[in-house]
Coordinates of C-alpha atoms and ligand atoms in Angstrom, one line a residue:
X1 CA 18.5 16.9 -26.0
X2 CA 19.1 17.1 -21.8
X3 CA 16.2 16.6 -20.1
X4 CA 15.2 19.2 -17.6
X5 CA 15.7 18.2 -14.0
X6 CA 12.6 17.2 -12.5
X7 CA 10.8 17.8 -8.7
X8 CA 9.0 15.5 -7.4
X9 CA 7.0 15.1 -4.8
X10 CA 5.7 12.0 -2.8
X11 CA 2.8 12.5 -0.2
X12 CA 2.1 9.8 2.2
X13 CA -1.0 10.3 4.8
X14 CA 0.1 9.9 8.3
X15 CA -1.7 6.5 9.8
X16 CA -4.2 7.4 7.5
X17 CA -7.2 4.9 8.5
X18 CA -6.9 5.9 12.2
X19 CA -6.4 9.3 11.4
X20 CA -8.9 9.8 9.9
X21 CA -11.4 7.9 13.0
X22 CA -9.3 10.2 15.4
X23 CA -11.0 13.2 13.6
X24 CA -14.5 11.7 13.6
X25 CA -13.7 11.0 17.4
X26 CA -11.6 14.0 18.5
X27 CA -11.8 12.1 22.1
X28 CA -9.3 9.2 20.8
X29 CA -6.9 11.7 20.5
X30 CA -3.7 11.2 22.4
X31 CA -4.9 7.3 22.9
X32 CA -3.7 4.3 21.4
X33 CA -6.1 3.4 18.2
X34 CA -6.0 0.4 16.3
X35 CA -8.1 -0.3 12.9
X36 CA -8.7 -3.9 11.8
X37 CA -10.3 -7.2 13.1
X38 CA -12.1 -7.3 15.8
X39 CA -9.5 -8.6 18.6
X40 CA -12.5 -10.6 20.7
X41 CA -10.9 -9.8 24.1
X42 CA -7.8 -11.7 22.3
X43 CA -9.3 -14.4 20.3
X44 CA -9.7 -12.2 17.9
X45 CA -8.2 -14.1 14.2
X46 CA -8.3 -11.3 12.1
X47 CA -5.2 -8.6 11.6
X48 CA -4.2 -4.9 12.4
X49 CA -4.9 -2.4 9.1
X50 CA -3.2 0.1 10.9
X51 CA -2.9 1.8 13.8
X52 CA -1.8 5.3 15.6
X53 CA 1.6 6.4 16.3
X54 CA 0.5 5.8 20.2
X55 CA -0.1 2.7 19.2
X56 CA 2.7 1.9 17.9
X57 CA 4.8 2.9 21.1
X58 CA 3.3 -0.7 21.7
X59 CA 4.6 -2.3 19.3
X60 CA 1.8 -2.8 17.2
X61 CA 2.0 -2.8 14.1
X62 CA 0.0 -3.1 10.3
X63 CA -0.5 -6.4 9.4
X64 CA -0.2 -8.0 12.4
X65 CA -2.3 -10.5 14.2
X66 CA -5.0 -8.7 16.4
X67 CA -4.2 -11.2 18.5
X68 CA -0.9 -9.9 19.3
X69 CA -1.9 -6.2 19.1
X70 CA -4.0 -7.0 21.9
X71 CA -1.4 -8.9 24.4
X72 CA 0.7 -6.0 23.1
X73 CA -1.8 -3.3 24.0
X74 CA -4.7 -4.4 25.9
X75 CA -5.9 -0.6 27.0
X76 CA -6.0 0.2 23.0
X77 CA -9.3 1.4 21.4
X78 CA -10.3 -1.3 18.7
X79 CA -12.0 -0.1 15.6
X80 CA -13.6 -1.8 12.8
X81 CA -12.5 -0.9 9.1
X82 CA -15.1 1.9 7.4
X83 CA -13.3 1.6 4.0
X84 CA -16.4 3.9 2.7
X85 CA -15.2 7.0 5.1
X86 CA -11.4 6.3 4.0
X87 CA -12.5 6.1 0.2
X88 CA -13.8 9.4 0.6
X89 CA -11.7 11.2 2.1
X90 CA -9.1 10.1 0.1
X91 CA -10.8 11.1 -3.1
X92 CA -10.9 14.8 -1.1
X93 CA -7.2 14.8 -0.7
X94 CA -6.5 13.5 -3.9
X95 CA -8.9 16.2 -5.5
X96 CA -6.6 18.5 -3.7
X97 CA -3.0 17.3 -4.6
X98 CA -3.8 17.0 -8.3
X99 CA -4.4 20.8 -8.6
X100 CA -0.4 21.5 -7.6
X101 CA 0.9 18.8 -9.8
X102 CA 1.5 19.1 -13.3
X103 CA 1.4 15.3 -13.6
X104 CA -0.4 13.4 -10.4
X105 CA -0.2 9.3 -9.8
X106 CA -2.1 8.2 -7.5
X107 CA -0.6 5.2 -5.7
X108 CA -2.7 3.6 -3.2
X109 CA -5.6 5.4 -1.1
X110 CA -3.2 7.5 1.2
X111 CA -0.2 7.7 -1.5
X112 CA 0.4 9.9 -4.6
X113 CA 3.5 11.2 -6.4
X114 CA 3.6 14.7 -8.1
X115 CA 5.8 16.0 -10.4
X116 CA 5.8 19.7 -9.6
X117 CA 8.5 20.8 -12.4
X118 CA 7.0 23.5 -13.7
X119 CA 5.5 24.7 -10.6
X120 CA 8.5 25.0 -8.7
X121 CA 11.9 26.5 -10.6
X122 CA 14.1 25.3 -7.4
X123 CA 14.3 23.5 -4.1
X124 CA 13.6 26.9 -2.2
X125 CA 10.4 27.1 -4.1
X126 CA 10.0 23.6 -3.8
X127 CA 9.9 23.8 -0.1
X128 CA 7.5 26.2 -0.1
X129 CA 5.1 24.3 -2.0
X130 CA 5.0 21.3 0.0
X131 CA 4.0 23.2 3.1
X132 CA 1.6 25.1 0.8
X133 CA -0.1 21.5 0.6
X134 CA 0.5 20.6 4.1
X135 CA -1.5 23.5 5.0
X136 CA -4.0 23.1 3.2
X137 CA -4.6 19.2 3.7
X138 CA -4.4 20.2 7.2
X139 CA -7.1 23.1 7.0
X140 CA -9.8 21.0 4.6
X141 CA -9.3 17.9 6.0
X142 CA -8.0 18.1 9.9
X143 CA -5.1 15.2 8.3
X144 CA -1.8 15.7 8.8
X145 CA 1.0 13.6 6.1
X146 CA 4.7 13.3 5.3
X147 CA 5.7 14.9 1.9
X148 CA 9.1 13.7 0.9
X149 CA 11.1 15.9 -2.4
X150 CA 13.4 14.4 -4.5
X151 CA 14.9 14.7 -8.4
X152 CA 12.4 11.4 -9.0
X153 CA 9.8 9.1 -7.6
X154 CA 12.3 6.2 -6.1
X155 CA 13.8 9.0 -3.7
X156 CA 11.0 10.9 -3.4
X157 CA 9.1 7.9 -2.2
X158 CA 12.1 7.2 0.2
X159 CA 11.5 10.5 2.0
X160 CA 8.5 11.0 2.5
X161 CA 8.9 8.0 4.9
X162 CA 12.2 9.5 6.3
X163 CA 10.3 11.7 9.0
X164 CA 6.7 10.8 10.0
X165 CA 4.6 11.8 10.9
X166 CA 4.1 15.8 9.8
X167 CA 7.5 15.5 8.1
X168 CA 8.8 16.7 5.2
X169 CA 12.2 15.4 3.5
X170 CA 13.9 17.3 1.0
X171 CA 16.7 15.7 -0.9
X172 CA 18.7 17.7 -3.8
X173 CA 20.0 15.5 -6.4
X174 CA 23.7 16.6 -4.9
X175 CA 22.3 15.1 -2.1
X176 CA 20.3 11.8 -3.1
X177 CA 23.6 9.0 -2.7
X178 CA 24.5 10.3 0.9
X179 CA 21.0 10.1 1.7
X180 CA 20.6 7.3 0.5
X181 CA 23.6 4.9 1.6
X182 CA 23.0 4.3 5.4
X183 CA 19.2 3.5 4.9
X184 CA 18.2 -0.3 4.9
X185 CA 18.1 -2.2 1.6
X186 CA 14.5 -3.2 1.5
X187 CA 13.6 0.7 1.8
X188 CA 14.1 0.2 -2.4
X189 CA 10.8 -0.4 -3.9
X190 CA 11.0 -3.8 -4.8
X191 CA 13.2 -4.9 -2.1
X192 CA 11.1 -7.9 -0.7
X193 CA 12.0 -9.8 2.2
X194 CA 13.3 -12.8 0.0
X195 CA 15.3 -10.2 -1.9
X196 CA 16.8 -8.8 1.5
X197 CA 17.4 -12.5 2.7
X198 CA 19.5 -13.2 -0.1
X199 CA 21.1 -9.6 -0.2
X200 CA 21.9 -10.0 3.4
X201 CA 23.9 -13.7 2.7
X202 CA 26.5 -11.5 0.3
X203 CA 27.0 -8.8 3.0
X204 CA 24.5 -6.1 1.5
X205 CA 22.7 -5.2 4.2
X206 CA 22.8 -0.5 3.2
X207 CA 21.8 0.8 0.1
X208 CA 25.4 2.1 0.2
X209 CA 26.8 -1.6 0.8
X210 CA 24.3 -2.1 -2.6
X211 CA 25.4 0.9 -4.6
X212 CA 29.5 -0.1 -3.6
X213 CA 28.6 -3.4 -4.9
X214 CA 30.2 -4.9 -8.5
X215 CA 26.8 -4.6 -10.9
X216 CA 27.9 -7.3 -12.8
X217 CA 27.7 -9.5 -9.8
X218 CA 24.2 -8.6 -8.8
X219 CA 23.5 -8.8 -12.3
X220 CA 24.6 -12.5 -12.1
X221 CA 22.8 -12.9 -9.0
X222 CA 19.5 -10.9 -9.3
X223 CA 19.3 -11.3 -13.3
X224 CA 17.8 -7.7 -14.7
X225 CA 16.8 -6.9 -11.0
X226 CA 20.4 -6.8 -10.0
X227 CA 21.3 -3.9 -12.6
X228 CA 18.0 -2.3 -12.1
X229 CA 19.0 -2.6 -7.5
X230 CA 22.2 -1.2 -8.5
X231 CA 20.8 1.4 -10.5
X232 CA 18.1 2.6 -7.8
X233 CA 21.1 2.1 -4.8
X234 CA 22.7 5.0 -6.8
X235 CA 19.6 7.2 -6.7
X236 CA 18.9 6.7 -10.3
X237 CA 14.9 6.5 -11.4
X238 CA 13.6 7.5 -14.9
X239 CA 10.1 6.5 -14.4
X240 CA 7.2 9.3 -14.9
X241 CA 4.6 10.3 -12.9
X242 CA 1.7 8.9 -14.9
X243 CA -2.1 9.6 -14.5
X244 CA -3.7 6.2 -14.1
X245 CA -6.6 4.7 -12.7
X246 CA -6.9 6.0 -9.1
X247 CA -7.3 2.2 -7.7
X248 CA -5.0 -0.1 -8.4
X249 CA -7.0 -3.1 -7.2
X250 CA -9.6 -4.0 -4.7
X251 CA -9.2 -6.7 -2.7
X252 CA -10.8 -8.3 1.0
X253 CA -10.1 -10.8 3.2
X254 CA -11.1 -13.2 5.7
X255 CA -9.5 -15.3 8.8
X256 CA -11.7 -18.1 9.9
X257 CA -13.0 -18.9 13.1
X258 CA -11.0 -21.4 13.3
X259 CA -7.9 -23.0 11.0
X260 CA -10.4 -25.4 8.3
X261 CA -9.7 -28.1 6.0
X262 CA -13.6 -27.3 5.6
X263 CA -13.7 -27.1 1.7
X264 CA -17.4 -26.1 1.4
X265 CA -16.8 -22.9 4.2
X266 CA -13.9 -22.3 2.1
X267 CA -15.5 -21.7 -1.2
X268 CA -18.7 -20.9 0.5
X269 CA -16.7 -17.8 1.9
X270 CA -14.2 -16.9 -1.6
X271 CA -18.1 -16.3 -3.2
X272 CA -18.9 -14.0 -0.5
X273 CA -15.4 -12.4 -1.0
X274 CA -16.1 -12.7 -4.6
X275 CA -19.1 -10.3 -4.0
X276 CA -17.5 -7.5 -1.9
X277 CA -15.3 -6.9 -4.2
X278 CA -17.4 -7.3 -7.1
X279 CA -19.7 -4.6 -5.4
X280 CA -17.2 -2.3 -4.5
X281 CA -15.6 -2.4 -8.3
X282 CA -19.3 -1.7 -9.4
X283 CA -19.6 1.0 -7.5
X284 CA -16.6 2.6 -8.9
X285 CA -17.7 1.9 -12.2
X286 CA -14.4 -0.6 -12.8
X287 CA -14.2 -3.6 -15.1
X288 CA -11.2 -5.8 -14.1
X289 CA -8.9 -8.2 -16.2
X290 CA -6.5 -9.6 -13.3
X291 CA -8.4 -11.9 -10.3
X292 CA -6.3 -13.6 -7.4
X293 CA -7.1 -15.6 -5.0
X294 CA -5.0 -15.6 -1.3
X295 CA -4.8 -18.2 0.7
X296 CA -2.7 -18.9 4.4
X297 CA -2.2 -22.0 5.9
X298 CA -2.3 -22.8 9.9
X299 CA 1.3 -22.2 9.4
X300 CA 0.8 -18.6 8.0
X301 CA 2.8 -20.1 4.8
X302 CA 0.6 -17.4 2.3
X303 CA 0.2 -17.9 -1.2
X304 CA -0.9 -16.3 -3.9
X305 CA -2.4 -17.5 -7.6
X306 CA -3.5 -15.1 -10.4
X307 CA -5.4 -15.0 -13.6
X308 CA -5.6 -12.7 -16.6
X309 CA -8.9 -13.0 -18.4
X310 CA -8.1 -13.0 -21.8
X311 CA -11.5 -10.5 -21.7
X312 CA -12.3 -7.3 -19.6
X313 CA -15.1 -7.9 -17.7
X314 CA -17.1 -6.9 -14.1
X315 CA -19.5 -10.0 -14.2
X316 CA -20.0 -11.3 -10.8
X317 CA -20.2 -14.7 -12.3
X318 CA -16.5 -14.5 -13.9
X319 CA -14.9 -13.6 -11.0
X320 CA -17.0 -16.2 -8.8
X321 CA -15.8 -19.0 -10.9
X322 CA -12.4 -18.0 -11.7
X323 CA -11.6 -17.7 -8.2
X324 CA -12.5 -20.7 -6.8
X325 CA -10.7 -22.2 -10.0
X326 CA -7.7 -20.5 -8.8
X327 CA -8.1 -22.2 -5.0
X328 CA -8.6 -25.3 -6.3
X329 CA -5.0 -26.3 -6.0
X330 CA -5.0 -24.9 -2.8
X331 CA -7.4 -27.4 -1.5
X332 CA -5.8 -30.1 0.4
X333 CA -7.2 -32.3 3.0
X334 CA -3.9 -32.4 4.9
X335 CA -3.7 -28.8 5.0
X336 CA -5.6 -26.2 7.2
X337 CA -6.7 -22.7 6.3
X338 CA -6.4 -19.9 8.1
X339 CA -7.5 -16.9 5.6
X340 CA -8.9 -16.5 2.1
X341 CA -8.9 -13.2 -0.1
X342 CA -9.6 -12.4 -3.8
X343 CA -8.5 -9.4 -5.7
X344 CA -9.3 -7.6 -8.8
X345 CA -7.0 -5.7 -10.3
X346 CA -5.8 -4.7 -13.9
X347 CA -8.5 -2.0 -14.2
X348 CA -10.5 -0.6 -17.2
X349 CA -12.4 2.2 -16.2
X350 CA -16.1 3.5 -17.7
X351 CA -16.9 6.8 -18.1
X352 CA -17.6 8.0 -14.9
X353 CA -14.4 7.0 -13.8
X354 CA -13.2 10.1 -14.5
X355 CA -15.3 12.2 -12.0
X356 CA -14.4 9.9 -9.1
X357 CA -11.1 11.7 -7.9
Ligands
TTP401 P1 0.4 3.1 5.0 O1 0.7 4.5 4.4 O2 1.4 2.0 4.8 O3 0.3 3.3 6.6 P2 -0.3 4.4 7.5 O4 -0.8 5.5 6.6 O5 -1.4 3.8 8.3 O6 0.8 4.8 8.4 P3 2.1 5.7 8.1 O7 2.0 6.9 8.9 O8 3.3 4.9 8.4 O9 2.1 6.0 6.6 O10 -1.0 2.5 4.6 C1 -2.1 3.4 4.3 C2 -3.4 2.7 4.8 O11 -3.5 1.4 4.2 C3 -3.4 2.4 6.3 O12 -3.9 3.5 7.1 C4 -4.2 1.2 6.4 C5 -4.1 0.5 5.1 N1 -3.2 -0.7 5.3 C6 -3.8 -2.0 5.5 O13 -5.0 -2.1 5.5 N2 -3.0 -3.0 5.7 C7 -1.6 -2.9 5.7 O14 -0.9 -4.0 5.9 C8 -1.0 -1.7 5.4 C9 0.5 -1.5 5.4 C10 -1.8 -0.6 5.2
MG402 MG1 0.4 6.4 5.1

């Protein structure tokens, strides 16, 4: 049987967290606004969440020190994160998305794919859709995004970040390899920076260099990744859009004061950690399987260490106690600490889950 060609649609929210304090604030508008940590007139230990596109004329960028943002961009406006507003608005936009989709994933609070198949017989109509839902984001929710259309979620999810912000992308399957060949290699999903490192030492540095490349030697060199790069650096993604969960973990974090070799601060603070996110999973009504523990050193050398329960559970005492488990390796008198986080992930949702989005 041939499968029939699918549309899909990836929606990305345009520097979602500060969008959506530009709109509380209409008077931001036009300035540079960053969310994260407070910077502390530049002592400030914490990172950048995000920040507008003013902002990033700067330089500043996500996940950078606030430290930096704030040499970079002194005359910014500095916000603290409200995940509570940015939960809820999400859940509106995702409310609205689902209702054009005949299959809807959300992936991550400003991200979700759609395939529209049955909704839209061809790109024209396809086209027409997407600014259908621009429109309307725009209208209920004063937001703009970037909407990228593709013959599956890996290209898709490419274009959407094509043209931001307010853009929309549309790529025909005719057109997906040419689109994709000058782009960067890491733009692939699960292109890391190791994985680009190591791409880079054999002279792949496009998705073109990676889709000209002999599979059997990235299969040699990657292992099942390599066939599955090659495979994606030709455009080629059979994945579905599934319904799942709406969260796919919850996680926070913390810089200290100052870098610590401090072991009691350091579990002291995973227990507090421990209890955000055990109160914010509650509150969704999640039980989680997954927990891991983060950890940085002075040196910003990051690891992380995982566990799967061999149980579901949302006890605040399992988590507790399996994280600092899970940092006790990471616990060495030579070595300072600069951040801690847990996450819980692997979700099992109650009932009411289903009313949340
Ligand atoms: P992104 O969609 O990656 O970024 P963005 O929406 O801010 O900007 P863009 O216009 O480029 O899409 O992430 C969505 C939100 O997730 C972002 O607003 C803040 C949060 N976030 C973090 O807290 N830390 C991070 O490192 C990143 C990348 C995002
Ligand atoms: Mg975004």
């Amino acid at each position: 049987m041939i499968k029939k060609k699918r549309i899909i649609f990836h929606v990305d929210m345009d520097h979602f967290f500060t969008a959506v304090e530009e709109r509380e604030r209409p008077e931001f508008k036009g300035k540079p606004v960053i969310v994260g940590a407070d910077p502390k007139g530049g002592k400030g230990r914490g990172v950048v969440s995000t920040c507008n596109y003013e902002a990033r004329k700067f330089g500043v960028r996500s996940g950078m020190p606030i430290s930096r943002a704030w040499k970079l961009c002194p005359e910014g406006i500095y916000l603290p994160v409200n995940y509570r507003l940015y939960m809820k608005v999400s859940r509106e936009i995702m409310t609205v998305l689902r209702k054009y989709a005949d299959k809807f994933e959300r992936w991550g609070i400003d991200e979700a794919f759609l395939d529209v198949t049955s909704k839209a017989k061809d790109y024209g109509e396809a086209e027409a859709l997407a600014r259908k839902i621009k429109n309307e984001i725009l209208e209920k929710e004063g937001l703009t995004c970037s909407i990228g259309v593709g013959p599956n979620k890996l290209v898709a999810k490419i274009a959407s970040d094509f043209q931001k912000p307010d853009g929309l992308t549309i790529v025909k399957e005719e057109a997906v390899e040419e689109f994709l060949a000058p782009l960067p290699a890491r733009k692939l999903l699960w292109v890391g920076r190791k994985t680009e490192q190591k791409l880079k030492k054999i002279g792949i540095k496009t998705i073109g260099d990676l889709a000209n490349h002999d599979p059997t030697v990235l299969a040699e060199t990657f292992g099942v990744m390599g066939t599955q790069l090659y495979l994606m650096a030709h455009g080629i993604d059979t994945s579905e859009v599934e319904e799942r969960s709406e969260v796919k973990s919850i996680s926070r974090d913390t810089t200290f004061e100052e870098d610590t070799t401090d072991f009691q601060l350091v579990l002291k603070t995973l227990d507090n950690l421990s209890e955000e996110v055990h109160k914010d999973a509650l509150e969704q009504n999640l039980s989680f399987k997954t927990i891991t523990v983060k950890v940085r050193y002075e040196n910003f050398e990051t690891h992380t260490h995982s566990e799967t329960l061999p149980f579901i559970t949302n006890r605040l005492q399992d988590l507790k106690k399996t994280a600092r488990e899970l940092m006790h390796d990471y616990l060495n008198p030579n070595r300072k600490i600069r951040l801690v986080g847990v996450k819980v992930s692997n979700f099992v949702s109650g009932e009411k889950q289903k009313t949340l989005i």
